[in-house]
Amino acid sequence: MIPSHYACRLSVLSLSLAAAFSAQANDNSAIETIEVTGERQAYRGEFTHLQSPEAVLEFDAELIESTGLNGLTQILDMSASVSRQNSLGGLWDSFAIRGFFGDENVPSGYLVNGFNAGRGFSGPRDASGIERVEVLKGPKAALFGRGEPGGSINLVTKKPTFTSSSAFELTLGSRQHQRVEADVNTVLSDNLAGRFIGFYQQEDSFRDTIETQKQGITAAFAFEHNERSSWTYELEYAEQEIPFDRGIIALQGNFDFMPIERFLGEPGDGPTTTMVHGHQLQWQYDVNDVWQLSSALAFRQTELDSLSSDADVSPSRQKLYLDGQTLTRQHRSRAYDTDQYVARFELAGDIEAGGFKHHIIAGIDYDRFEFDRDYRVARAPALSTSPTNAQLYALNIHQPVYGQHTPPTPKPVVVRQQNQWATGMYIQDQISVSDSLQIRIGGRFDWLKQTTDDKIRNLSAEQSEQHFSPQLGLVYQLTDNWSLYSTYGEGYRLNFGTDHQGNGFEPNQSESVELGTKWSLIDNSLDITLAYFDSEQTNIIVADVQNPGFNTAIGEASSRGVELDIAGQLPGDAQIRFSYTYLDAQVEKDSIDTGLYVGIKAGDDLLNIPENAASLQLIKHYKIYDKNMSAGIGFQYVDKRLGQRGSDFYLPSYVVFNLFAEYEVNERWAIKAQVHNAFDRKHYTNSYTQMWVQPGEPRKIQLSTSYNF
């Protein structure tokens, strides 16, 4: 990255922090206090738990902070419907929802305040600044348009309030874990408030030679123009240094083949660096007492630069398959840059028509995504040519000597500029047919365009698509606290890349039918959802057998299962989040995998998808000598999962327990403790092949102290 860019951006951050602390120091006693009534979420509407014909599980800031989780992937582990996928050596968040995932060569998409904000290469998302994580299950193309085929993840950020406050937290932990976080909320005038959240974290890993460092800031301003009109602006900036780490090797399913601590890359490659720089501007206007207008603009820029050395998976080049100790490695470089522009205009309200009450959401949005990709690889010659260990860029996995061989120079494989434009119009009408029955009808029409400039093949391609995505839903409320629902939805997303003729692929599509029941118990403080779903996904990218070296979009998969989510307050001042999912997810059409070029048969399991998964977070609050204290326990169970396509290699099941507690020393000062993987269970979270297996983290202890004023 150009140093002047760093200087410019860091100057902006410094000025923002200086303004925050300056304003905090001012005497605000004369400022009239205004309470922000809360921000309406775009696309969602305002429906109670029982009125909504969909399954949603939420994790709020209180739970996230209590458990000591500071990464999006770790937060999503608390939903049994979400499964970890290939994170490209830890460089990004990658997950499947209800067994389905999108393009495994790019990060999984997620939303931030309804914006598509997870498509770039900003590194794993930090939890600072997150007020709530919403797991929206089932395809959402009828409203959101773009998203992952099994559902959507929406992050709701922390907003300014008109009460000045500050909080600082210091955390120390195992393996030199050090983290400091600050949250400053300040009242700048009688109708303007600002909030500034910053963090810095560094730590070693249980993996040899691995260190990570990250820092970032979010700055938000809320302007209450008048009783009907309000504005919100948010800035996001973060940088990370993350070593590329493909994990360990479990040759022929032997998970004791090597220690989980052993690093098989090359420390001399240095860390992968990621950067994100984003802006969001939202305006909300109450047209009258029943109609609200919401409009928004966003820009987000990301960068990723990486050198990596990792195991070659090709049997024709991999010497480890022959002698069990000499690892053939490939040397790769990546330079990815993305720019994204988003605009949204939405109107929501109620009308009476035809003798029924209609809850209407209607809008139009625009999304432009520019992806500049430079990917280069240096691979070893075939073993049949009797190459030397230097030519194999080899490493002895039992006695590694790093830096022994000069890294080969990567050659261009993909040098491509790809741009996507999407304009969509959507409408949803939830009709109150009676006091008990509601029907949801909705749809979205998208105009999509994609251009690809392949600089290696010297080819340019343009693709235009028009697509209608419907949704149907029904809710029947049996009693005041019990309802039944059913829903049908579709998902739709453009596939990256081109086929052998240089044309864009057919878009990836999914559809799902869902039946469920919901309860709101204990004075509506405990929500329970039980759901059955049946989904299909088509136009998955697979290898083109008729044109070797190219891909085609003909893959198909299915996923069906049962989910149970319980969230809320229990008697005795306790909180619970419980999630269980049974999944039957499999391939539906014979094909060839694009990465390993192995055959995939109809009926094969989908990669990294467990048949059973469960998660529990239980927190109890106490009073000790008139001081508040809480203690909690969490566990995660993950069933065995296919770890390599076209094989019988499976990752073993595991159960991990976490413990956490907090004690308020006084009104301002609190101390916390968390023990992750309390029983130090060896486990493996995901893999792509038996040569790239990600071990889970051993026991980790964290101690925190926070001060509020």
XYZ file of C-alpha atoms in Angstrom:
709
model
C 0.000 0.000 0.000
C 1.201 3.494 -0.793
C 2.523 5.142 2.396
C 0.754 8.432 1.640
C -2.573 6.580 1.756
C -1.735 5.373 5.257
C -0.743 8.866 6.337
C -3.954 10.384 5.001
C -6.214 7.786 6.575
C -4.436 7.763 9.922
C -4.680 11.548 10.009
C -8.449 11.291 9.585
C -8.619 8.781 12.433
C -6.453 10.905 14.696
C -8.580 13.983 14.089
C -11.744 11.982 14.777
C -10.401 10.720 18.098
C -9.151 14.150 19.052
C -12.569 15.636 18.359
C -14.227 12.939 20.403
C -12.090 13.446 23.478
C -12.258 17.211 23.145
C -16.040 17.115 23.054
C -16.112 14.674 25.926
C -14.139 17.095 28.039
C -16.600 19.943 27.452
C -19.275 20.755 29.987
C -22.490 19.247 28.637
C -24.638 20.208 31.593
C -26.452 22.883 29.601
C -27.222 20.643 26.638
C -30.758 19.441 26.338
C -30.909 15.647 26.289
C -32.631 13.995 23.330
C -33.371 10.289 23.335
C -32.887 8.474 20.034
C -35.904 6.258 19.465
C -33.963 3.592 17.544
C -33.112 3.009 13.939
C -35.430 1.081 11.670
C -33.697 -1.710 9.826
C -33.991 -1.602 6.052
C -35.708 -4.513 4.284
C -36.916 -5.994 7.575
C -40.050 -4.106 8.528
C -41.359 -4.018 12.089
C -42.857 -7.384 12.993
C -42.929 -9.219 16.282
C -41.385 -12.649 16.732
C -44.761 -14.347 16.267
C -45.752 -12.280 13.210
C -42.709 -13.002 11.071
C -42.824 -16.083 8.764
C -39.087 -16.781 8.982
C -36.490 -18.124 11.390
C -34.173 -15.497 12.905
C -31.583 -15.888 15.672
C -29.927 -12.816 17.211
C -26.844 -12.281 19.381
C -26.674 -8.937 21.161
C -23.674 -6.940 22.369
C -24.210 -7.992 25.992
C -23.881 -11.682 25.120
C -20.917 -11.057 22.798
C -19.059 -9.088 25.454
C -19.876 -11.579 28.220
C -18.488 -14.513 26.244
C -15.342 -12.600 25.267
C -15.760 -13.279 21.571
C -14.188 -10.648 19.312
C -14.522 -12.192 15.838
C -17.549 -12.690 13.592
C -16.718 -16.347 12.870
C -16.619 -17.141 16.599
C -19.934 -15.335 17.163
C -21.583 -17.300 14.351
C -20.417 -20.534 16.005
C -23.250 -19.878 18.475
C -25.768 -20.611 15.694
C -26.005 -24.301 14.888
C -27.339 -23.380 11.444
C -23.990 -21.820 10.497
C -20.997 -24.004 9.590
C -17.396 -22.924 9.104
C -15.981 -23.166 5.593
C -12.623 -22.627 3.897
C -11.295 -19.298 5.206
C -8.277 -19.304 2.827
C -5.750 -19.796 5.587
C -7.568 -17.504 8.036
C -7.736 -14.476 5.741
C -11.496 -13.972 5.875
C -14.832 -15.083 7.336
C -16.290 -18.025 5.449
C -19.460 -19.847 6.437
C -22.407 -21.858 5.186
C -25.982 -21.261 6.339
C -28.264 -24.302 6.380
C -25.605 -26.240 4.478
C -25.295 -23.828 1.550
C -22.440 -21.465 0.790
C -21.540 -19.243 -2.135
C -18.199 -18.862 -3.918
C -15.499 -20.499 -1.777
C -12.797 -18.379 -3.459
C -14.104 -15.147 -1.948
C -15.323 -14.219 1.552
C -18.887 -15.040 2.538
C -21.187 -12.081 2.053
C -22.813 -10.359 5.006
C -24.780 -7.178 5.556
C -23.996 -4.194 7.761
C -27.151 -2.226 8.583
C -28.699 -3.769 5.485
C -25.761 -2.850 3.222
C -23.849 -5.545 1.330
C -20.565 -5.073 3.184
C -18.905 -8.488 3.375
C -17.994 -8.925 -0.285
C -14.532 -7.386 -0.126
C -11.227 -8.530 1.364
C -11.138 -6.726 4.701
C -9.993 -9.716 6.771
C -11.978 -11.413 9.551
C -14.568 -8.998 10.953
C -13.891 -7.702 14.470
C -16.760 -7.534 16.961
C -16.010 -3.991 18.109
C -18.798 -1.651 17.110
C -21.352 -4.438 16.693
C -24.611 -3.973 18.588
C -26.313 -7.108 17.271
C -25.681 -10.029 14.908
C -28.780 -11.295 13.105
C -28.827 -14.734 11.486
C -31.611 -14.455 8.880
C -32.246 -17.984 7.666
C -33.452 -18.997 4.234
C -32.825 -17.256 0.866
C -33.654 -13.532 0.941
C -33.420 -12.438 -2.688
C -37.026 -11.182 -2.711
C -35.935 -8.291 -0.484
C -32.164 -8.114 -0.038
C -31.431 -9.185 -3.610
C -27.905 -10.438 -3.115
C -26.698 -12.696 -0.339
C -25.569 -16.190 0.486
C -27.838 -18.987 -0.798
C -28.735 -20.386 2.634
C -29.552 -17.102 4.331
C -28.097 -13.734 5.305
C -26.040 -12.387 8.186
C -26.822 -8.796 9.150
C -24.614 -6.815 11.538
C -26.281 -3.898 13.313
C -23.711 -1.375 14.460
C -23.608 0.625 17.681
C -25.157 4.067 17.245
C -24.626 7.346 19.118
C -26.998 8.265 21.938
C -27.675 11.636 23.528
C -26.140 10.668 26.844
C -22.387 11.209 27.154
C -20.398 8.202 28.312
C -17.042 6.531 27.825
C -15.757 3.014 28.372
C -12.266 1.563 28.195
C -11.360 -2.099 28.396
C -8.011 -3.850 28.653
C -7.734 -7.595 28.034
C -4.749 -9.866 28.604
C -4.692 -13.555 27.898
C -2.919 -16.712 26.918
C -0.267 -16.639 24.217
C 0.520 -12.986 24.750
C -3.021 -11.883 23.912
C -3.268 -8.112 24.374
C -6.285 -6.032 23.461
C -7.408 -2.511 24.289
C -10.781 -1.107 23.271
C -12.351 2.324 23.772
C -15.952 3.453 23.284
C -16.581 7.203 23.552
C -20.131 8.540 23.163
C -20.369 12.313 23.273
C -23.098 14.944 22.898
C -21.837 17.625 20.529
C -24.958 19.839 20.549
C -28.639 19.628 21.373
C -29.289 17.610 18.194
C -25.894 16.110 17.293
C -24.156 13.161 18.962
C -21.050 11.216 18.074
C -19.681 7.820 18.975
C -16.099 6.643 18.461
C -15.040 3.044 18.972
C -11.441 1.961 18.506
C -9.476 -1.207 19.184
C -5.965 -2.583 18.992
C -5.092 -6.262 19.377
C -1.996 -8.385 19.037
C -1.295 -11.951 20.040
C 0.774 -15.030 19.374
C -0.829 -18.234 18.208
C -0.645 -21.820 19.400
C 0.738 -22.343 15.891
C 4.531 -22.005 15.621
C 5.894 -18.648 14.372
C 2.379 -17.172 13.962
C 1.566 -13.660 15.221
C -1.411 -11.452 14.406
C -2.057 -7.746 14.797
C -5.124 -5.682 14.047
C -6.490 -2.239 14.768
C -9.471 -0.234 13.690
C -11.986 2.482 14.407
C -15.623 3.205 13.760
C -16.910 6.762 14.025
C -20.632 7.506 13.937
C -22.655 10.719 14.087
C -26.401 11.056 14.685
C -28.145 14.268 13.719
C -31.750 14.791 14.836
C -32.905 17.368 12.307
C -36.391 17.562 13.796
C -39.043 15.265 15.216
C -39.552 13.589 11.836
C -36.101 13.667 10.245
C -32.812 12.109 11.377
C -29.420 11.473 9.775
C -26.717 8.929 10.619
C -23.181 8.820 9.248
C -20.708 6.004 9.962
C -17.023 5.612 9.153
C -15.257 2.239 9.257
C -11.490 1.777 9.050
C -9.413 -1.258 9.975
C -6.058 -2.857 9.198
C -4.884 -6.379 9.945
C -1.700 -8.422 9.634
C -2.566 -12.117 9.374
C -0.086 -14.870 8.496
C -1.397 -17.234 5.832
C -1.826 -20.594 7.557
C -3.352 -23.678 5.911
C -3.140 -25.684 9.135
C -1.884 -29.249 9.462
C -1.841 -32.459 7.435
C -3.948 -35.470 8.429
C -2.612 -37.965 5.920
C -5.050 -40.839 5.293
C -7.242 -39.550 8.134
C -4.484 -39.794 10.768
C -4.991 -36.712 12.955
C -1.932 -37.635 15.023
C 0.289 -37.517 11.944
C 1.847 -34.254 13.198
C 1.472 -31.824 16.131
C -1.251 -29.206 15.790
C 1.342 -26.531 16.595
C 3.497 -27.171 13.514
C 3.463 -24.464 10.838
C 4.046 -25.658 7.270
C 4.286 -22.292 5.580
C 7.232 -19.932 5.383
C 7.687 -17.206 8.035
C 9.786 -15.250 5.540
C 6.683 -14.621 3.439
C 5.557 -12.135 6.068
C 1.943 -11.506 7.050
C -0.991 -10.959 4.763
C -2.171 -7.367 5.105
C -5.799 -6.328 4.754
C -7.432 -2.923 4.866
C -11.014 -1.668 4.840
C -12.207 1.921 4.503
C -15.944 2.517 4.388
C -18.666 5.130 4.766
C -22.422 4.872 5.334
C -24.926 7.742 5.270
C -28.577 7.143 6.164
C -31.591 9.448 6.302
C -34.854 8.481 7.967
C -37.966 10.570 7.580
C -41.426 10.039 9.072
C -43.801 11.105 6.325
C -46.666 10.855 8.820
C -47.626 8.654 11.746
C -47.810 5.487 9.622
C -45.386 5.953 6.712
C -41.614 6.133 6.985
C -38.984 6.851 4.351
C -35.463 5.468 4.601
C -32.669 6.289 2.163
C -28.976 5.523 2.271
C -25.622 5.765 0.480
C -22.490 3.721 1.125
C -18.951 3.344 -0.174
C -16.497 0.632 0.875
C -12.945 -0.038 -0.236
C -10.867 -3.110 0.670
C -7.345 -4.335 -0.098
C -5.537 -7.636 0.445
C -1.852 -8.329 -0.255
C -0.333 -11.722 0.445
C 2.592 -14.053 -0.131
C 2.092 -17.654 0.958
C 3.787 -21.044 0.911
C 1.520 -24.036 1.374
C 1.155 -27.713 0.538
C 0.631 -28.681 -3.074
C -2.334 -31.070 -3.257
C -1.595 -32.613 -6.669
C -0.480 -36.300 -6.452
C 1.734 -35.752 -9.515
C 3.836 -33.193 -7.567
C 3.374 -34.061 -3.890
C 6.361 -36.052 -2.579
C 4.786 -36.490 0.855
C 2.535 -39.182 -0.597
C 5.685 -41.191 -1.375
C 7.969 -40.798 1.657
C 5.660 -39.432 4.399
C 7.994 -36.571 5.326
C 8.943 -34.350 2.354
C 6.256 -31.751 1.681
C 6.099 -30.240 -1.802
C 4.950 -26.642 -1.516
C 3.646 -23.989 -3.870
C 4.434 -20.294 -3.612
C 1.584 -17.878 -4.247
C 0.919 -14.154 -4.301
C -2.367 -12.285 -4.128
C -3.184 -8.631 -4.687
C -6.931 -8.025 -4.419
C -8.661 -4.637 -4.465
C -12.382 -3.925 -4.319
C -14.574 -0.836 -4.429
C -18.291 -0.931 -3.702
C -21.003 1.722 -4.105
C -24.510 1.217 -2.706
C -27.655 3.333 -2.730
C -31.068 2.506 -1.241
C -34.488 4.166 -1.073
C -37.281 2.483 0.919
C -40.832 3.376 1.960
C -42.659 1.439 4.689
C -46.074 1.846 6.238
C -49.631 0.581 6.639
C -52.749 1.049 4.567
C -56.342 -0.175 4.701
C -57.561 -1.633 1.392
C -60.135 -4.237 0.420
C -61.228 -4.556 4.013
C -57.754 -5.680 5.134
C -54.752 -4.007 6.724
C -51.599 -4.089 4.598
C -48.070 -3.727 6.006
C -46.074 -2.476 3.018
C -42.315 -2.357 2.388
C -41.283 -1.056 -1.050
C -37.982 0.191 -2.346
C -35.289 0.448 -4.947
C -31.551 -0.116 -4.516
C -28.350 0.037 -6.531
C -25.106 -1.863 -5.971
C -21.864 -1.536 -7.925
C -18.953 -3.838 -7.083
C -15.483 -3.549 -8.673
C -13.031 -6.413 -8.109
C -9.421 -6.166 -9.304
C -7.704 -9.536 -8.841
C -4.034 -10.442 -9.389
C -3.314 -14.046 -8.406
C 0.029 -15.757 -9.160
C 1.359 -19.246 -8.429
C 4.695 -21.068 -8.655
C 4.277 -24.844 -8.665
C 6.900 -27.586 -8.542
C 7.678 -29.803 -11.535
C 6.146 -33.274 -11.720
C 7.772 -35.990 -9.626
C 8.336 -37.985 -12.814
C 11.092 -35.496 -13.724
C 13.078 -36.393 -10.543
C 13.179 -32.821 -9.189
C 15.435 -31.759 -6.328
C 14.016 -30.687 -2.962
C 14.879 -27.113 -3.882
C 12.775 -27.424 -7.035
C 9.961 -28.871 -4.916
C 10.326 -25.939 -2.497
C 10.195 -28.775 0.025
C 9.874 -28.807 3.793
C 10.490 -31.754 6.124
C 7.268 -31.801 8.110
C 8.839 -33.675 11.057
C 11.939 -31.464 11.304
C 11.082 -28.221 9.479
C 13.903 -25.840 8.567
C 12.368 -22.577 7.371
C 14.137 -20.487 4.749
C 16.109 -23.470 3.480
C 15.155 -22.944 -0.174
C 14.786 -19.799 -2.239
C 11.080 -19.223 -2.931
C 10.199 -19.652 -6.614
C 8.731 -16.643 -8.417
C 4.941 -16.927 -8.845
C 3.596 -16.655 -12.400
C 0.250 -15.070 -13.338
C -2.766 -17.377 -13.159
C -5.626 -14.890 -12.794
C -5.200 -11.211 -13.609
C -8.698 -9.924 -14.013
C -10.907 -6.885 -13.515
C -14.495 -7.818 -12.811
C -17.327 -5.347 -12.260
C -20.901 -6.029 -11.225
C -23.897 -3.682 -11.360
C -27.246 -4.510 -9.801
C -30.408 -2.411 -9.695
C -33.433 -3.850 -7.951
C -37.025 -2.941 -7.159
C -38.813 -4.783 -4.367
C -42.155 -4.817 -2.598
C -43.541 -6.825 0.288
C -47.133 -6.802 1.527
C -48.021 -8.575 4.762
C -51.813 -8.688 4.857
C -53.740 -9.015 8.117
C -56.627 -11.159 6.908
C -57.942 -11.524 10.453
C -56.701 -11.158 14.007
C -55.111 -14.601 13.662
C -54.124 -14.929 10.003
C -51.499 -12.939 8.089
C -50.304 -13.555 4.529
C -47.016 -12.227 3.174
C -46.617 -11.652 -0.568
C -43.538 -10.109 -2.048
C -41.126 -10.012 -4.908
C -38.101 -8.341 -6.350
C -37.034 -7.620 -9.903
C -33.303 -7.228 -10.568
C -31.402 -5.853 -13.534
C -27.841 -7.171 -13.317
C -24.768 -6.585 -15.434
C -21.285 -8.025 -15.174
C -18.152 -7.248 -17.158
C -14.924 -9.223 -17.092
C -11.553 -8.123 -18.447
C -9.208 -11.140 -18.481
C -5.724 -9.685 -18.925
C -4.011 -13.053 -19.351
C -6.291 -14.443 -22.054
C -6.786 -10.916 -23.414
C -10.537 -11.461 -23.457
C -13.412 -9.222 -22.412
C -16.907 -10.425 -21.627
C -20.180 -8.765 -20.758
C -23.175 -10.430 -19.146
C -26.655 -9.011 -18.556
C -29.367 -10.687 -16.507
C -32.917 -9.911 -15.452
C -34.454 -11.906 -12.663
C -37.633 -11.968 -10.594
C -37.450 -13.391 -7.067
C -40.783 -14.103 -5.342
C -41.585 -14.795 -1.717
C -44.716 -16.133 -0.074
C -45.464 -16.519 3.602
C -48.307 -17.344 5.947
C -48.627 -16.843 9.703
C -51.480 -18.204 11.802
C -51.549 -17.182 15.451
C -53.202 -19.941 17.483
C -52.989 -18.107 20.806
C -51.456 -14.926 22.154
C -48.093 -16.681 22.497
C -48.126 -19.395 19.823
C -48.104 -19.183 16.022
C -47.583 -21.408 13.000
C -45.920 -20.222 9.799
C -44.856 -21.340 6.365
C -42.770 -19.569 3.747
C -41.271 -19.921 0.302
C -38.249 -17.918 -0.861
C -35.580 -17.756 -3.524
C -31.939 -16.715 -3.642
C -30.037 -15.300 -6.587
C -26.416 -14.206 -7.060
C -24.009 -13.706 -9.955
C -21.108 -16.145 -10.269
C -17.606 -14.729 -10.717
C -15.501 -15.783 -13.702
C -16.037 -16.933 -17.293
C -16.378 -20.225 -19.156
C -14.218 -21.647 -21.962
C -15.791 -19.245 -24.448
C -15.153 -16.206 -22.263
C -18.828 -15.848 -21.340
C -20.170 -15.263 -17.852
C -21.654 -18.183 -15.937
C -25.331 -18.716 -15.331
C -26.222 -17.124 -11.951
C -26.283 -19.242 -8.816
C -29.870 -19.814 -7.626
C -31.517 -21.343 -4.580
C -35.053 -21.908 -3.355
C -36.473 -23.060 -0.066
C -39.737 -24.129 1.528
C -40.031 -23.756 5.293
C -42.616 -24.798 7.891
C -42.344 -23.712 11.487
C -43.916 -22.834 14.786
C -43.057 -20.110 17.278
C -43.715 -19.444 20.931
C -43.229 -16.301 23.035
C -43.260 -17.342 26.695
C -42.659 -15.857 30.148
C -44.315 -12.511 29.366
C -42.778 -12.492 25.884
C -39.230 -12.585 27.283
C -38.395 -16.032 25.845
C -38.676 -16.768 22.101
C -38.708 -20.297 20.693
C -38.642 -21.278 17.008
C -38.955 -24.811 15.649
C -38.596 -25.070 11.861
C -38.345 -27.609 9.046
C -36.848 -26.531 5.716
C -36.190 -28.076 2.322
C -33.831 -26.213 -0.021
C -32.194 -26.635 -3.410
C -29.229 -24.869 -4.986
C -28.404 -24.859 -8.711
C -25.764 -23.436 -11.048
C -22.874 -24.196 -8.690
C -19.437 -23.704 -10.288
C -17.762 -27.055 -11.124
C -15.024 -28.173 -13.539
C -15.889 -28.374 -17.227
C -15.082 -31.968 -18.235
C -15.537 -31.198 -21.925
C -13.101 -28.278 -21.768
C -10.267 -29.137 -19.338
C -8.870 -26.159 -17.463
C -12.187 -24.315 -17.500
C -15.271 -24.257 -15.291
C -18.998 -24.394 -15.854
C -22.102 -23.629 -13.724
C -24.012 -26.921 -13.666
C -23.568 -28.151 -10.078
C -26.586 -28.907 -7.899
C -27.082 -29.527 -4.168
C -29.901 -29.963 -1.664
C -30.306 -29.299 2.031
C -33.155 -30.212 4.324
C -33.355 -30.265 8.068
C -34.863 -29.264 11.403
C -33.856 -26.337 13.624
C -34.651 -25.388 17.204
C -33.700 -21.948 18.555
C -34.387 -20.704 22.087
C -33.415 -17.169 23.083
C -34.307 -14.825 25.924
C -34.787 -14.566 29.673
C -35.417 -17.457 32.058
C -36.817 -17.268 35.592
C -34.203 -16.598 38.231
C -32.490 -13.781 36.322
C -30.869 -16.053 33.759
C -30.351 -15.696 30.005
C -30.241 -18.453 27.415
C -29.267 -18.887 23.774
C -29.734 -22.447 22.545
C -29.486 -23.585 18.945
C -29.764 -27.061 17.441
C -29.800 -28.102 13.776
C -30.178 -31.427 12.016
C -29.009 -31.229 8.398
C -29.159 -33.591 5.459
C -27.083 -31.705 2.872
C -25.801 -33.456 -0.228
C -24.736 -33.218 -3.852
C -27.594 -33.747 -6.320
C -25.684 -34.057 -9.613
C -22.454 -35.809 -10.614
C -19.665 -33.331 -11.343
C -15.936 -32.588 -11.008
C -14.603 -30.398 -8.193
C -12.844 -27.213 -9.351
C -10.057 -27.286 -6.747
C -8.955 -30.920 -6.523
C -10.444 -32.041 -9.861
C -11.933 -35.144 -8.277
C -15.264 -36.710 -9.058
C -18.273 -35.734 -6.952
C -21.235 -38.094 -6.988
C -24.902 -37.447 -6.372
C -25.564 -38.319 -2.741
C -22.126 -37.185 -1.497
C -22.107 -35.015 1.621
C -21.372 -31.316 1.244
C -17.986 -30.136 2.471
C -17.683 -29.162 6.165
C -21.407 -29.578 6.838
C -22.264 -31.555 10.026
C -25.393 -33.642 10.244
C -25.966 -32.495 13.835
C -24.817 -29.321 15.564
C -25.779 -27.614 18.811
C -24.764 -24.581 20.828
C -25.744 -23.295 24.282
C -24.947 -20.070 26.124
C -26.389 -19.846 29.658
C -25.749 -16.831 31.902
C -26.909 -16.371 35.521
C -26.915 -12.996 37.270
C -26.272 -12.645 41.014
C -25.998 -10.063 43.768
C -22.952 -10.435 46.030
C -22.647 -7.842 48.788
C -24.890 -5.556 46.719
C -22.531 -5.921 43.763
C -23.616 -7.310 40.400
C -22.029 -10.535 39.260
C -22.721 -12.892 36.381
C -21.396 -16.311 35.508
C -22.009 -18.415 32.453
C -21.230 -21.562 30.566
C -21.302 -22.274 26.869
C -20.760 -25.299 24.733
C -20.616 -26.104 21.056
C -21.144 -29.558 19.564
C -20.262 -30.241 15.943
C -20.830 -33.635 14.322
C -18.335 -35.278 11.986
C -18.035 -33.562 8.595
C -16.711 -34.381 5.150
C -13.221 -32.868 4.999
C -12.321 -33.496 1.355
C -14.583 -33.808 -1.658
C -14.598 -37.083 -3.535
C -13.168 -39.013 -0.578
C -14.030 -40.733 2.700
C -11.935 -38.240 4.698
C -14.028 -36.880 7.581
C -13.219 -34.479 10.396
C -14.072 -35.959 13.813
C -16.925 -34.594 15.904
C -16.123 -32.451 18.920
C -17.562 -30.693 21.970
C -15.967 -27.506 23.299
C -16.923 -25.867 26.612
C -16.418 -22.203 27.522
C -16.689 -20.488 30.914
C -17.114 -16.783 31.589
C -17.813 -14.475 34.538
C -18.029 -10.762 35.328
C -17.940 -8.869 38.630
C -18.775 -5.180 39.076
C -16.358 -3.796 41.664
C -18.323 -0.543 41.692
C -20.577 1.452 39.379
C -17.698 2.250 37.046
C -15.198 -0.566 37.352
C -15.710 -4.217 36.367
C -13.503 -7.256 35.879
C -14.134 -10.221 33.578
C -12.689 -13.666 33.000
C -13.227 -16.118 30.152
C -11.900 -19.616 29.579
C -12.331 -20.818 25.997
C -12.095 -24.558 25.339
C -11.998 -25.052 29.095
C -11.195 -28.791 28.933
C -8.501 -28.262 26.283
C -10.127 -30.584 23.748
C -8.248 -31.186 20.509
C -10.602 -30.455 17.625
C -10.646 -29.477 13.961
C -12.978 -26.744 12.774
C -12.844 -27.095 8.975
C -10.736 -28.348 6.075
C -10.533 -28.335 2.302
C -8.402 -31.458 1.916
C -6.450 -33.787 4.202
C -3.451 -31.562 3.336
C -5.175 -28.388 4.633
C -6.838 -29.051 7.998
C -7.550 -26.229 10.457
C -7.048 -27.243 14.100
C -9.171 -25.498 16.709
C -7.544 -23.378 19.388
C -6.488 -25.100 22.641
C -7.514 -23.737 26.031
C -7.292 -19.959 26.191
C -7.717 -17.801 29.298
C -8.564 -14.107 29.130
C -8.770 -11.519 31.927
C -10.296 -8.092 31.328
C -10.848 -4.926 33.264
C -13.160 -2.148 32.123
C -13.813 1.362 33.372
C -16.864 3.462 32.529
C -17.328 7.188 33.034
